[in-house]
Amino acid sequence: MGLTVHVPAWHLEEDGAVIVVGDQLGAWLEFRESSRGDQGPDQHHRLTGLARAIPPWAGAEGGRHPTVIDADGATIYWDAPRPVTGPVDLIGVVSANNLDAPDGLPMTEGLVKRVRMEWQDYRPGDGAAWCPVPGTARYEDLESSYLPPPGPIDPATRAVWTGVLVDLEVTGN
């Protein structure tokens, strides 16, 4: 099965890592439905699989329901809006997570088939904070990601590196 996986910039910066087409990638995966937040259409993935509830854990989002989706060799964590068990057909973002996961959640392994650097414009927000400008995400198709210098790449637009989109051919857990 192929998945489009968003790898946040901080994930790669923290590890000093790059992702190369042909690499094996292993990560805990999590799902966020498309109705939650500003997500570019390139990030969206149609996810079909079997959902099952799991016990509450410290990393679960309050007011939501810890759920795991098994989808063709991938195991994906989801803070579902309501209790869900059985077949699901969802659209949203699948993201890599290297911080924490529910006990027993396996990492999903796969072969990297495509790498796209993700850039987004930022503008001044409240106080000294800068905020992403909705709808400005753009992508640079490459054979390998890279670690750009910190801060905005283009001072005029405040374009900031926000992550990498990876097309991942799942090889198992």
Coordinates of C-alpha atoms in Angstrom, one line a residue:
M1 CA 0.0 0.0 0.0
G2 CA 1.2 3.5 -0.7
L3 CA 0.8 6.3 1.9
T4 CA 1.4 10.1 1.6
V5 CA 3.1 10.9 4.9
H6 CA 3.9 14.3 6.3
V7 CA 7.1 14.5 8.2
P8 CA 7.3 17.8 10.2
A9 CA 10.4 19.9 9.9
W10 CA 11.1 19.7 13.6
H11 CA 11.2 15.9 13.4
L12 CA 14.0 16.0 10.8
E13 CA 15.8 19.0 12.4
E14 CA 15.9 17.3 15.8
D15 CA 17.6 14.2 14.4
G16 CA 19.7 16.1 11.8
A17 CA 18.1 13.7 9.3
V18 CA 17.3 13.8 5.5
I19 CA 15.0 11.5 3.6
V20 CA 16.1 10.0 0.3
V21 CA 14.1 8.3 -2.4
G22 CA 14.9 4.6 -2.0
D23 CA 15.4 4.8 1.8
Q24 CA 13.6 2.6 4.3
L25 CA 11.6 4.8 6.7
G26 CA 10.1 3.7 10.0
A27 CA 7.9 5.8 12.2
W28 CA 4.8 5.8 14.3
L29 CA 2.0 7.2 12.2
E30 CA -0.9 9.3 13.2
F31 CA -4.0 10.5 11.4
R32 CA -5.8 13.9 11.5
E33 CA -9.0 14.3 9.6
S34 CA -9.1 17.0 6.8
S35 CA -11.7 19.0 8.6
R36 CA -9.2 19.8 11.4
G37 CA -6.9 22.6 10.6
D38 CA -5.2 24.1 7.5
Q39 CA -4.0 21.2 5.5
G40 CA -3.0 21.6 1.8
P41 CA -4.6 19.2 -0.6
D42 CA -1.1 17.7 -1.4
Q43 CA -1.0 16.5 2.3
H44 CA -4.4 14.7 2.0
H45 CA -4.6 11.0 1.8
R46 CA -7.6 8.7 1.5
L47 CA -7.3 6.1 4.3
T48 CA -9.4 3.0 4.3
G49 CA -8.9 0.3 6.9
L50 CA -10.3 -1.2 10.1
A51 CA -10.6 1.0 13.2
R52 CA -10.5 -0.3 16.7
A53 CA -10.7 1.6 20.0
I54 CA -7.6 1.4 22.3
P55 CA -7.3 2.3 26.0
P56 CA -6.8 6.0 27.0
W57 CA -3.2 7.1 27.3
A58 CA -1.4 10.3 28.3
G59 CA -0.8 11.5 24.7
A60 CA -4.5 11.3 23.7
E61 CA -6.3 14.6 22.9
G62 CA -8.9 15.5 25.4
G63 CA -12.5 15.0 24.4
R64 CA -11.5 12.6 21.6
H65 CA -11.3 8.8 21.4
P66 CA -8.0 6.9 21.0
T67 CA -8.3 4.7 18.0
V68 CA -6.0 2.6 15.8
I69 CA -6.5 2.1 12.1
D70 CA -5.1 -1.0 10.5
A71 CA -4.7 -0.3 6.8
D72 CA -2.8 -2.7 4.5
G73 CA 0.3 -3.3 6.6
A74 CA 0.3 0.1 8.3
T75 CA -0.9 0.8 11.9
I76 CA -2.0 4.4 12.3
Y77 CA -3.0 6.2 15.5
W78 CA -6.1 8.5 15.4
D79 CA -7.8 10.7 18.0
A80 CA -11.3 10.0 16.7
P81 CA -14.1 12.5 17.2
R82 CA -16.4 9.7 18.4
P83 CA -16.0 6.0 19.2
V84 CA -15.3 4.1 16.0
T85 CA -15.0 0.4 15.4
G86 CA -14.9 -1.4 12.0
P87 CA -14.3 -0.3 8.5
V88 CA -13.4 3.4 7.9
D89 CA -12.9 5.5 4.8
L90 CA -11.4 8.8 5.8
I91 CA -9.6 11.8 4.2
G92 CA -6.9 13.6 6.1
V93 CA -3.2 13.8 6.8
V94 CA -1.0 10.9 7.9
S95 CA 2.0 12.2 9.8
A96 CA 5.2 10.7 11.1
N97 CA 5.7 11.0 14.9
N98 CA 9.0 10.3 16.7
L99 CA 8.0 11.5 20.2
D100 CA 5.5 9.1 21.7
A101 CA 2.8 6.6 20.9
P102 CA 0.3 4.5 22.8
D103 CA 1.9 1.4 24.4
G104 CA 2.2 -1.4 21.9
L105 CA 1.7 0.8 18.7
P106 CA 4.1 -0.6 16.2
M107 CA 6.2 1.6 13.9
T108 CA 5.2 1.3 10.3
E109 CA 8.0 0.6 7.8
G110 CA 8.2 1.5 4.2
L111 CA 10.2 2.3 1.1
V112 CA 10.4 6.0 0.2
K113 CA 9.1 6.5 -3.4
R114 CA 9.0 10.3 -3.5
V115 CA 10.2 13.3 -1.5
R116 CA 8.7 16.8 -1.6
M117 CA 10.1 19.6 0.6
E118 CA 7.2 21.7 2.0
W119 CA 7.3 25.5 2.3
Q120 CA 4.7 27.8 3.7
D121 CA 4.3 31.6 4.0
Y122 CA 4.1 33.2 7.4
R123 CA 2.8 36.6 8.5
P124 CA 2.8 38.6 11.7
G125 CA 0.2 37.5 14.2
D126 CA -0.7 38.6 17.7
G127 CA 2.2 40.0 19.6
A128 CA 5.6 38.8 18.3
A129 CA 4.3 35.5 17.0
W130 CA 4.3 34.6 13.3
C131 CA 1.4 32.5 11.9
P132 CA 1.1 30.4 8.8
V133 CA -0.9 31.9 5.9
P134 CA -3.6 29.4 4.9
G135 CA -3.4 28.1 1.4
T136 CA 0.2 29.0 0.7
A137 CA 1.9 25.6 1.1
R138 CA 4.0 24.7 -1.9
Y139 CA 6.3 21.8 -2.7
E140 CA 9.7 21.1 -4.2
D141 CA 10.0 17.6 -5.7
L142 CA 13.5 16.2 -5.0
E143 CA 15.5 13.0 -4.8
S144 CA 16.6 13.9 -1.3
S145 CA 15.3 16.3 1.4
Y146 CA 17.8 18.7 3.0
L147 CA 18.1 20.8 6.1
P148 CA 17.8 24.4 5.2
P149 CA 19.2 27.1 7.4
P150 CA 16.8 28.1 10.3
G151 CA 14.4 30.9 9.8
P152 CA 12.6 32.3 6.8
I153 CA 14.1 31.4 3.4
D154 CA 12.6 34.5 1.7
P155 CA 12.4 37.5 4.0
A156 CA 9.8 39.2 1.8
T157 CA 7.2 36.4 1.9
R158 CA 8.5 34.8 5.1
A159 CA 8.5 31.4 3.4
V160 CA 9.4 28.8 6.0
W161 CA 10.3 25.1 5.6
T162 CA 7.5 23.2 7.4
G163 CA 8.3 19.6 6.5
V164 CA 8.6 16.9 3.9
L165 CA 5.9 14.9 2.1
V166 CA 6.9 11.4 1.5
D167 CA 5.2 8.8 -0.7
L168 CA 5.8 5.7 1.3
E169 CA 5.3 2.1 0.0
V170 CA 4.4 0.3 3.2
T171 CA 6.4 -2.9 3.7
G172 CA 5.0 -3.7 7.1
N173 CA 5.2 -3.1 10.9

